[in-house]
């Protein structure tokens, strides 16, 4: 780990921590966000809360406790905390004991739910953070796969904007039947906190796309901190394929893929689709983990040519985000519309 903030995952922005259904009413779950351990609870009302997963008394993991009458109960000595983090009771205090726990409180994290996923901000007040992605159509199915990768947040996020790896890493027959590299021309425009490869017709549509039964329009947006949103439209049929990176402890990163569709016929394919998604993400994990070892020995990258321009943009966006936050100023997207050519 380096001290350079440009090399660390951004603080005080939203990160996906899993599927909504993992967080059941009246239950607690442990979540990691960078080096922070967080307990997430869902109240009977359905509302979520997120607090530091560390009892101030003796450091116990509160996620090992339980929810009782709306309060979080520590399993070690039963201290109780309200969902806002305020200590509400210390059962061991005798009646005559006037010790005050008014100032005992757990740090709280912002938590939100969008399109079947839970998001937590690595900080108290994600005011100027990039917006949480949301699916913009009525989906009838979703499929989520989460992999932990022994690689830095940057390395994982860069794989979202790296067209040149596809031919070498994702060369499965069902995704990329052709082995030859073709020259691609793509148009990019700045979008909030990122850039978008503007909608085009996927002429040499892969087998996976051809399942749609029509030539699809594809638009791919990248947004800080590590969000890739692929929107596929074929007539009224819609598929959203969203990929997120979330920093974990020890320099590891969660690679999250959430796919949504509004095509009822695809619901039956869901059990078949999962192994494909897992294989696809596993291909990324394998190269990312090996590349990370190389970067650990020498943390430098050589970014060359138009196939690496999006990688340069990633760092430019991150640099501007850090500058704006440091200056207390608004984020100003440093990118210009541009056509990029590469072979993939
Ligand atoms: S450690 Fe939590 S109540 Fe003692
Ligand atoms: Fe990939």
GROMACS .gro file of C-alpha atoms and ligand atoms in nm:
model
  349
    1UNK     CA    1   0.000   0.000   0.000
    2UNK     CA    2   0.132   0.341  -0.090
    3UNK     CA    3   0.063   0.670   0.083
    4UNK     CA    4  -0.029   0.838  -0.246
    5UNK     CA    5  -0.404   0.915  -0.229
    6UNK     CA    6  -0.425   0.873  -0.607
    7UNK     CA    7  -0.338   0.505  -0.555
    8UNK     CA    8  -0.596   0.445  -0.282
    9UNK     CA    9  -0.968   0.383  -0.321
   10UNK     CA   10  -1.160   0.710  -0.277
   11UNK     CA   11  -1.309   0.787   0.064
   12UNK     CA   12  -1.657   0.917   0.122
   13UNK     CA   13  -1.811   0.775  -0.194
   14UNK     CA   14  -2.064   0.496  -0.239
   15UNK     CA   15  -1.957   0.134  -0.275
   16UNK     CA   16  -2.176  -0.169  -0.341
   17UNK     CA   17  -2.166  -0.420  -0.055
   18UNK     CA   18  -2.401  -0.685  -0.183
   19UNK     CA   19  -2.752  -0.784  -0.271
   20UNK     CA   20  -3.045  -0.642  -0.074
   21UNK     CA   21  -3.177  -0.990  -0.003
   22UNK     CA   22  -2.863  -1.070   0.194
   23UNK     CA   23  -2.977  -0.814   0.454
   24UNK     CA   24  -3.284  -0.967   0.610
   25UNK     CA   25  -3.522  -0.789   0.851
   26UNK     CA   26  -3.419  -0.821   1.214
   27UNK     CA   27  -3.076  -0.956   1.116
   28UNK     CA   28  -2.720  -0.828   1.122
   29UNK     CA   29  -2.449  -0.874   0.862
   30UNK     CA   30  -2.077  -0.799   0.864
   31UNK     CA   31  -1.941  -0.598   0.574
   32UNK     CA   32  -1.591  -0.475   0.491
   33UNK     CA   33  -1.511  -0.148   0.324
   34UNK     CA   34  -1.138  -0.102   0.297
   35UNK     CA   35  -0.996  -0.142   0.647
   36UNK     CA   36  -1.330  -0.053   0.804
   37UNK     CA   37  -1.542  -0.333   0.954
   38UNK     CA   38  -1.910  -0.242   0.936
   39UNK     CA   39  -2.221  -0.401   1.083
   40UNK     CA   40  -2.530  -0.362   0.869
   41UNK     CA   41  -2.871  -0.422   1.021
   42UNK     CA   42  -3.218  -0.415   0.880
   43UNK     CA   43  -3.486  -0.295   1.117
   44UNK     CA   44  -3.830  -0.454   1.124
   45UNK     CA   45  -3.951  -0.153   0.922
   46UNK     CA   46  -3.714  -0.254   0.643
   47UNK     CA   47  -3.480   0.041   0.700
   48UNK     CA   48  -3.110  -0.031   0.688
   49UNK     CA   49  -2.843   0.108   0.918
   50UNK     CA   50  -2.465   0.074   0.908
   51UNK     CA   51  -2.235   0.123   1.208
   52UNK     CA   52  -1.875   0.052   1.291
   53UNK     CA   53  -1.856  -0.317   1.375
   54UNK     CA   54  -1.666  -0.266   1.694
   55UNK     CA   55  -1.814  -0.235   2.039
   56UNK     CA   56  -1.648   0.060   2.217
   57UNK     CA   57  -1.645  -0.140   2.542
   58UNK     CA   58  -1.392  -0.414   2.457
   59UNK     CA   59  -1.385  -0.416   2.080
   60UNK     CA   60  -1.632  -0.699   2.024
   61UNK     CA   61  -1.776  -0.748   1.674
   62UNK     CA   62  -2.134  -0.628   1.706
   63UNK     CA   63  -2.229  -0.823   1.394
   64UNK     CA   64  -2.197  -1.131   1.616
   65UNK     CA   65  -2.476  -0.988   1.832
   66UNK     CA   66  -2.843  -0.950   1.761
   67UNK     CA   67  -3.121  -0.700   1.715
   68UNK     CA   68  -3.358  -0.677   2.008
   69UNK     CA   69  -3.649  -0.434   2.024
   70UNK     CA   70  -3.483  -0.231   1.751
   71UNK     CA   71  -3.149  -0.206   1.931
   72UNK     CA   72  -2.821  -0.370   1.849
   73UNK     CA   73  -2.707  -0.586   2.143
   74UNK     CA   74  -2.338  -0.666   2.193
   75UNK     CA   75  -2.286  -1.037   2.262
   76UNK     CA   76  -2.004  -0.975   2.514
   77UNK     CA   77  -2.168  -0.772   2.795
   78UNK     CA   78  -2.497  -0.675   2.640
   79UNK     CA   79  -2.439  -0.306   2.574
   80UNK     CA   80  -2.719  -0.180   2.352
   81UNK     CA   81  -2.696   0.064   2.063
   82UNK     CA   82  -2.968   0.239   1.870
   83UNK     CA   83  -2.959   0.224   1.489
   84UNK     CA   84  -2.818   0.579   1.492
   85UNK     CA   85  -2.520   0.449   1.693
   86UNK     CA   86  -2.610   0.601   2.030
   87UNK     CA   87  -2.553   0.371   2.328
   88UNK     CA   88  -2.895   0.305   2.481
   89UNK     CA   89  -2.824   0.071   2.771
   90UNK     CA   90  -2.548  -0.090   2.975
   91UNK     CA   91  -2.717  -0.378   3.159
   92UNK     CA   92  -2.431  -0.426   3.412
   93UNK     CA   93  -2.485  -0.082   3.567
   94UNK     CA   94  -2.634  -0.109   3.916
   95UNK     CA   95  -2.925   0.117   4.000
   96UNK     CA   96  -2.708   0.345   4.215
   97UNK     CA   97  -2.431   0.359   3.949
   98UNK     CA   98  -2.451   0.703   3.791
   99UNK     CA   99  -2.195   0.630   3.517
  100UNK     CA  100  -2.312   0.807   3.206
  101UNK     CA  101  -2.304   0.653   2.859
  102UNK     CA  102  -2.450   0.961   2.691
  103UNK     CA  103  -2.129   1.019   2.497
  104UNK     CA  104  -2.081   0.654   2.396
  105UNK     CA  105  -2.169   0.619   2.032
  106UNK     CA  106  -2.069   0.415   1.730
  107UNK     CA  107  -1.958   0.590   1.411
  108UNK     CA  108  -2.231   0.567   1.153
  109UNK     CA  109  -2.208   0.511   0.778
  110UNK     CA  110  -2.450   0.627   0.514
  111UNK     CA  111  -2.637   0.332   0.362
  112UNK     CA  112  -2.873   0.319   0.065
  113UNK     CA  113  -3.053   0.064  -0.147
  114UNK     CA  114  -3.095   0.084  -0.526
  115UNK     CA  115  -3.205  -0.175  -0.780
  116UNK     CA  116  -3.175  -0.467  -0.539
  117UNK     CA  117  -2.827  -0.374  -0.416
  118UNK     CA  118  -2.702  -0.218  -0.093
  119UNK     CA  119  -2.451   0.068  -0.103
  120UNK     CA  120  -2.246   0.210   0.181
  121UNK     CA  121  -2.043   0.529   0.185
  122UNK     CA  122  -1.691   0.497   0.317
  123UNK     CA  123  -1.745   0.806   0.528
  124UNK     CA  124  -2.018   0.990   0.712
  125UNK     CA  125  -2.141   1.239   0.452
  126UNK     CA  126  -2.115   1.143   0.084
  127UNK     CA  127  -2.243   1.484  -0.024
  128UNK     CA  128  -2.046   1.539  -0.344
  129UNK     CA  129  -2.016   1.169  -0.429
  130UNK     CA  130  -2.095   1.023  -0.772
  131UNK     CA  131  -2.459   0.909  -0.774
  132UNK     CA  132  -2.545   0.549  -0.695
  133UNK     CA  133  -2.626   0.367  -1.019
  134UNK     CA  134  -2.986   0.275  -1.075
  135UNK     CA  135  -3.148   0.056  -1.340
  136UNK     CA  136  -3.373   0.277  -1.556
  137UNK     CA  137  -3.627   0.017  -1.668
  138UNK     CA  138  -3.868  -0.223  -1.498
  139UNK     CA  139  -3.662  -0.539  -1.475
  140UNK     CA  140  -3.815  -0.882  -1.427
  141UNK     CA  141  -3.494  -1.060  -1.332
  142UNK     CA  142  -3.151  -0.996  -1.190
  143UNK     CA  143  -2.839  -1.201  -1.142
  144UNK     CA  144  -2.556  -1.098  -0.912
  145UNK     CA  145  -2.216  -1.253  -0.875
  146UNK     CA  146  -1.945  -1.131  -0.635
  147UNK     CA  147  -1.581  -1.236  -0.641
  148UNK     CA  148  -1.301  -1.131  -0.409
  149UNK     CA  149  -0.983  -1.043  -0.592
  150UNK     CA  150  -0.631  -1.016  -0.446
  151UNK     CA  151  -0.567  -0.697  -0.637
  152UNK     CA  152  -0.583  -0.324  -0.571
  153UNK     CA  153  -0.896  -0.120  -0.628
  154UNK     CA  154  -0.726   0.066  -0.916
  155UNK     CA  155  -0.622  -0.248  -1.096
  156UNK     CA  156  -0.974  -0.389  -1.078
  157UNK     CA  157  -1.136  -0.058  -1.181
  158UNK     CA  158  -0.895  -0.026  -1.475
  159UNK     CA  159  -1.011  -0.364  -1.605
  160UNK     CA  160  -1.355  -0.203  -1.659
  161UNK     CA  161  -1.210   0.041  -1.913
  162UNK     CA  162  -0.950  -0.180  -2.075
  163UNK     CA  163  -1.059  -0.293  -2.422
  164UNK     CA  164  -0.728  -0.463  -2.503
  165UNK     CA  165  -0.757  -0.739  -2.243
  166UNK     CA  166  -1.080  -0.882  -2.377
  167UNK     CA  167  -0.928  -1.080  -2.667
  168UNK     CA  168  -0.668  -1.234  -2.440
  169UNK     CA  169  -0.854  -1.288  -2.114
  170UNK     CA  170  -1.217  -1.343  -2.220
  171UNK     CA  171  -1.154  -1.570  -2.517
  172UNK     CA  172  -1.430  -1.820  -2.439
  173UNK     CA  173  -1.623  -1.944  -2.745
  174UNK     CA  174  -1.953  -1.808  -2.612
  175UNK     CA  175  -1.826  -1.454  -2.571
  176UNK     CA  176  -1.567  -1.411  -2.845
  177UNK     CA  177  -1.589  -1.673  -3.116
  178UNK     CA  178  -1.337  -1.492  -3.340
  179UNK     CA  179  -0.968  -1.508  -3.259
  180UNK     CA  180  -0.865  -1.224  -3.488
  181UNK     CA  181  -0.821  -0.866  -3.371
  182UNK     CA  182  -1.034  -0.610  -3.551
  183UNK     CA  183  -0.993  -0.236  -3.555
  184UNK     CA  184  -1.263  -0.061  -3.352
  185UNK     CA  185  -1.372   0.300  -3.366
  186UNK     CA  186  -1.567   0.424  -3.066
  187UNK     CA  187  -1.701   0.762  -2.967
  188UNK     CA  188  -1.672   0.885  -2.613
  189UNK     CA  189  -1.825   1.179  -2.432
  190UNK     CA  190  -1.783   1.303  -2.077
  191UNK     CA  191  -2.070   1.209  -1.842
  192UNK     CA  192  -2.118   1.289  -1.471
  193UNK     CA  193  -1.804   1.174  -1.285
  194UNK     CA  194  -1.691   0.970  -1.584
  195UNK     CA  195  -1.735   0.907  -1.954
  196UNK     CA  196  -1.969   0.721  -2.183
  197UNK     CA  197  -1.903   0.524  -2.496
  198UNK     CA  198  -2.200   0.651  -2.689
  199UNK     CA  199  -2.461   0.419  -2.826
  200UNK     CA  200  -2.367   0.229  -3.137
  201UNK     CA  201  -2.481  -0.078  -3.320
  202UNK     CA  202  -2.295  -0.393  -3.226
  203UNK     CA  203  -2.241  -0.521  -3.580
  204UNK     CA  204  -2.026  -0.819  -3.504
  205UNK     CA  205  -2.254  -0.905  -3.215
  206UNK     CA  206  -2.121  -1.182  -2.997
  207UNK     CA  207  -2.315  -1.500  -2.938
  208UNK     CA  208  -2.436  -1.366  -2.604
  209UNK     CA  209  -2.581  -1.055  -2.770
  210UNK     CA  210  -2.743  -1.257  -3.048
  211UNK     CA  211  -2.958  -1.425  -2.785
  212UNK     CA  212  -3.159  -1.102  -2.794
  213UNK     CA  213  -3.286  -1.184  -3.140
  214UNK     CA  214  -3.217  -0.833  -3.269
  215UNK     CA  215  -2.913  -0.618  -3.337
  216UNK     CA  216  -2.866  -0.436  -3.010
  217UNK     CA  217  -2.760  -0.083  -2.929
  218UNK     CA  218  -2.493  -0.077  -2.663
  219UNK     CA  219  -2.389   0.210  -2.442
  220UNK     CA  220  -2.117   0.180  -2.182
  221UNK     CA  221  -2.071   0.433  -1.904
  222UNK     CA  222  -1.781   0.448  -1.662
  223UNK     CA  223  -1.819   0.648  -1.345
  224UNK     CA  224  -1.608   0.701  -1.035
  225UNK     CA  225  -1.519   0.536  -0.807
  226UNK     CA  226  -1.531   0.204  -0.998
  227UNK     CA  227  -1.864   0.170  -1.176
  228UNK     CA  228  -1.919   0.033  -1.528
  229UNK     CA  229  -2.271   0.040  -1.665
  230UNK     CA  230  -2.343  -0.141  -1.990
  231UNK     CA  231  -2.688  -0.076  -2.131
  232UNK     CA  232  -2.808  -0.302  -2.410
  233UNK     CA  233  -3.126  -0.216  -2.599
  234UNK     CA  234  -3.292  -0.423  -2.868
  235UNK     CA  235  -3.635  -0.275  -2.942
  236UNK     CA  236  -3.827  -0.290  -2.613
  237UNK     CA  237  -3.587  -0.550  -2.476
  238UNK     CA  238  -3.339  -0.419  -2.226
  239UNK     CA  239  -3.041  -0.567  -2.051
  240UNK     CA  240  -2.826  -0.381  -1.802
  241UNK     CA  241  -2.491  -0.530  -1.712
  242UNK     CA  242  -2.336  -0.342  -1.424
  243UNK     CA  243  -1.993  -0.401  -1.279
  244UNK     CA  244  -1.864  -0.249  -0.958
  245UNK     CA  245  -1.543  -0.255  -0.760
  246UNK     CA  246  -1.549  -0.229  -0.381
  247UNK     CA  247  -1.233  -0.197  -0.168
  248UNK     CA  248  -1.185  -0.469   0.093
  249UNK     CA  249  -0.927  -0.512   0.368
  250UNK     CA  250  -0.564  -0.591   0.298
  251UNK     CA  251  -0.560  -0.439  -0.050
  252UNK     CA  252  -0.821  -0.682  -0.182
  253UNK     CA  253  -1.116  -0.578  -0.396
  254UNK     CA  254  -1.463  -0.714  -0.452
  255UNK     CA  255  -1.557  -0.753  -0.816
  256UNK     CA  256  -1.935  -0.733  -0.842
  257UNK     CA  257  -2.141  -0.804  -1.150
  258UNK     CA  258  -2.514  -0.737  -1.152
  259UNK     CA  259  -2.717  -0.816  -1.462
  260UNK     CA  260  -3.079  -0.706  -1.507
  261UNK     CA  261  -3.326  -0.776  -1.785
  262UNK     CA  262  -3.688  -0.712  -1.877
  263UNK     CA  263  -3.719  -1.026  -2.091
  264UNK     CA  264  -3.925  -1.289  -1.904
  265UNK     CA  265  -3.780  -1.570  -2.121
  266UNK     CA  266  -3.438  -1.500  -1.973
  267UNK     CA  267  -3.559  -1.586  -1.623
  268UNK     CA  268  -3.555  -1.955  -1.715
  269UNK     CA  269  -3.192  -1.919  -1.831
  270UNK     CA  270  -3.075  -1.772  -1.502
  271UNK     CA  271  -2.934  -2.098  -1.358
  272UNK     CA  272  -2.747  -2.152  -1.684
  273UNK     CA  273  -2.619  -1.795  -1.700
  274UNK     CA  274  -2.460  -1.798  -1.356
  275UNK     CA  275  -2.171  -2.033  -1.443
  276UNK     CA  276  -2.094  -1.818  -1.750
  277UNK     CA  277  -2.086  -1.503  -1.540
  278UNK     CA  278  -1.867  -1.676  -1.284
  279UNK     CA  279  -1.629  -1.797  -1.553
  280UNK     CA  280  -1.610  -1.449  -1.706
  281UNK     CA  281  -1.532  -1.281  -1.373
  282UNK     CA  282  -1.293  -1.561  -1.283
  283UNK     CA  283  -1.095  -1.487  -1.599
  284UNK     CA  284  -1.051  -1.130  -1.478
  285UNK     CA  285  -0.962  -1.242  -1.128
  286UNK     CA  286  -0.691  -1.478  -1.250
  287UNK     CA  287  -0.502  -1.213  -1.451
  288UNK     CA  288  -0.561  -0.935  -1.200
  289UNK     CA  289  -0.415  -1.140  -0.914
  290UNK     CA  290  -0.108  -1.231  -1.113
  291UNK     CA  291  -0.061  -0.875  -1.243
  292UNK     CA  292  -0.093  -0.742  -0.887
  293UNK     CA  293   0.207  -0.949  -0.784
  294UNK     CA  294   0.407  -0.779  -1.061
  295UNK     CA  295   0.286  -0.437  -0.950
  296UNK     CA  296   0.375  -0.522  -0.589
  297UNK     CA  297   0.736  -0.572  -0.702
  298UNK     CA  298   0.734  -0.247  -0.902
  299UNK     CA  299   0.423  -0.028  -0.878
  300UNK     CA  300   0.443   0.138  -1.218
  301UNK     CA  301   0.238   0.103  -1.535
  302UNK     CA  302   0.320   0.205  -1.891
  303UNK     CA  303   0.001   0.331  -2.053
  304UNK     CA  304   0.045   0.362  -2.429
  305UNK     CA  305  -0.180   0.434  -2.725
  306UNK     CA  306  -0.552   0.487  -2.766
  307UNK     CA  307  -0.643   0.150  -2.613
  308UNK     CA  308  -0.504   0.289  -2.286
  309UNK     CA  309  -0.661   0.634  -2.308
  310UNK     CA  310  -0.957   0.526  -2.096
  311UNK     CA  311  -0.708   0.412  -1.831
  312UNK     CA  312  -0.549   0.758  -1.842
  313UNK     CA  313  -0.896   0.907  -1.807
  314UNK     CA  314  -0.959   0.697  -1.498
  315UNK     CA  315  -0.661   0.854  -1.325
  316UNK     CA  316  -0.750   1.202  -1.457
  317UNK     CA  317  -1.101   1.172  -1.312
  318UNK     CA  318  -0.971   1.045  -0.982
  319UNK     CA  319  -0.711   1.323  -0.962
  320UNK     CA  320  -0.980   1.585  -1.028
  321UNK     CA  321  -1.210   1.428  -0.767
  322UNK     CA  322  -0.934   1.448  -0.506
  323UNK     CA  323  -0.846   1.804  -0.610
  324UNK     CA  324  -1.209   1.917  -0.585
  325UNK     CA  325  -1.257   1.757  -0.246
  326UNK     CA  326  -0.932   1.901  -0.113
  327UNK     CA  327  -1.029   2.249  -0.238
  328UNK     CA  328  -1.389   2.215  -0.121
  329UNK     CA  329  -1.484   2.291  -0.481
  330UNK     CA  330  -1.718   2.129  -0.733
  331UNK     CA  331  -1.590   1.841  -0.947
  332UNK     CA  332  -1.520   1.960  -1.301
  333UNK     CA  333  -1.502   1.678  -1.551
  334UNK     CA  334  -1.159   1.715  -1.718
  335UNK     CA  335  -1.250   1.506  -2.026
  336UNK     CA  336  -1.347   1.614  -2.378
  337UNK     CA  337  -1.549   1.420  -2.635
  338UNK     CA  338  -1.313   1.200  -2.833
  339UNK     CA  339  -1.299   0.920  -3.085
  340UNK     CA  340  -1.074   0.631  -2.992
  341UNK     CA  341  -0.942   0.357  -3.218
  342UNK     CA  342  -0.790   0.031  -3.112
  343UNK     CA  343  -0.765  -0.330  -3.217
  344UNK     CA  344  -0.948  -0.588  -3.009
  345LIG     S1  345  -1.753  -0.565   2.446
  345LIG    FE1  346  -1.948  -0.504   2.387
  345LIG     S2  347  -2.055  -0.495   2.572
  345LIG    FE2  348  -1.855  -0.545   2.632
  346LIG    FE1  349  -1.249  -0.834  -1.806
   0.00000   0.00000   0.00000
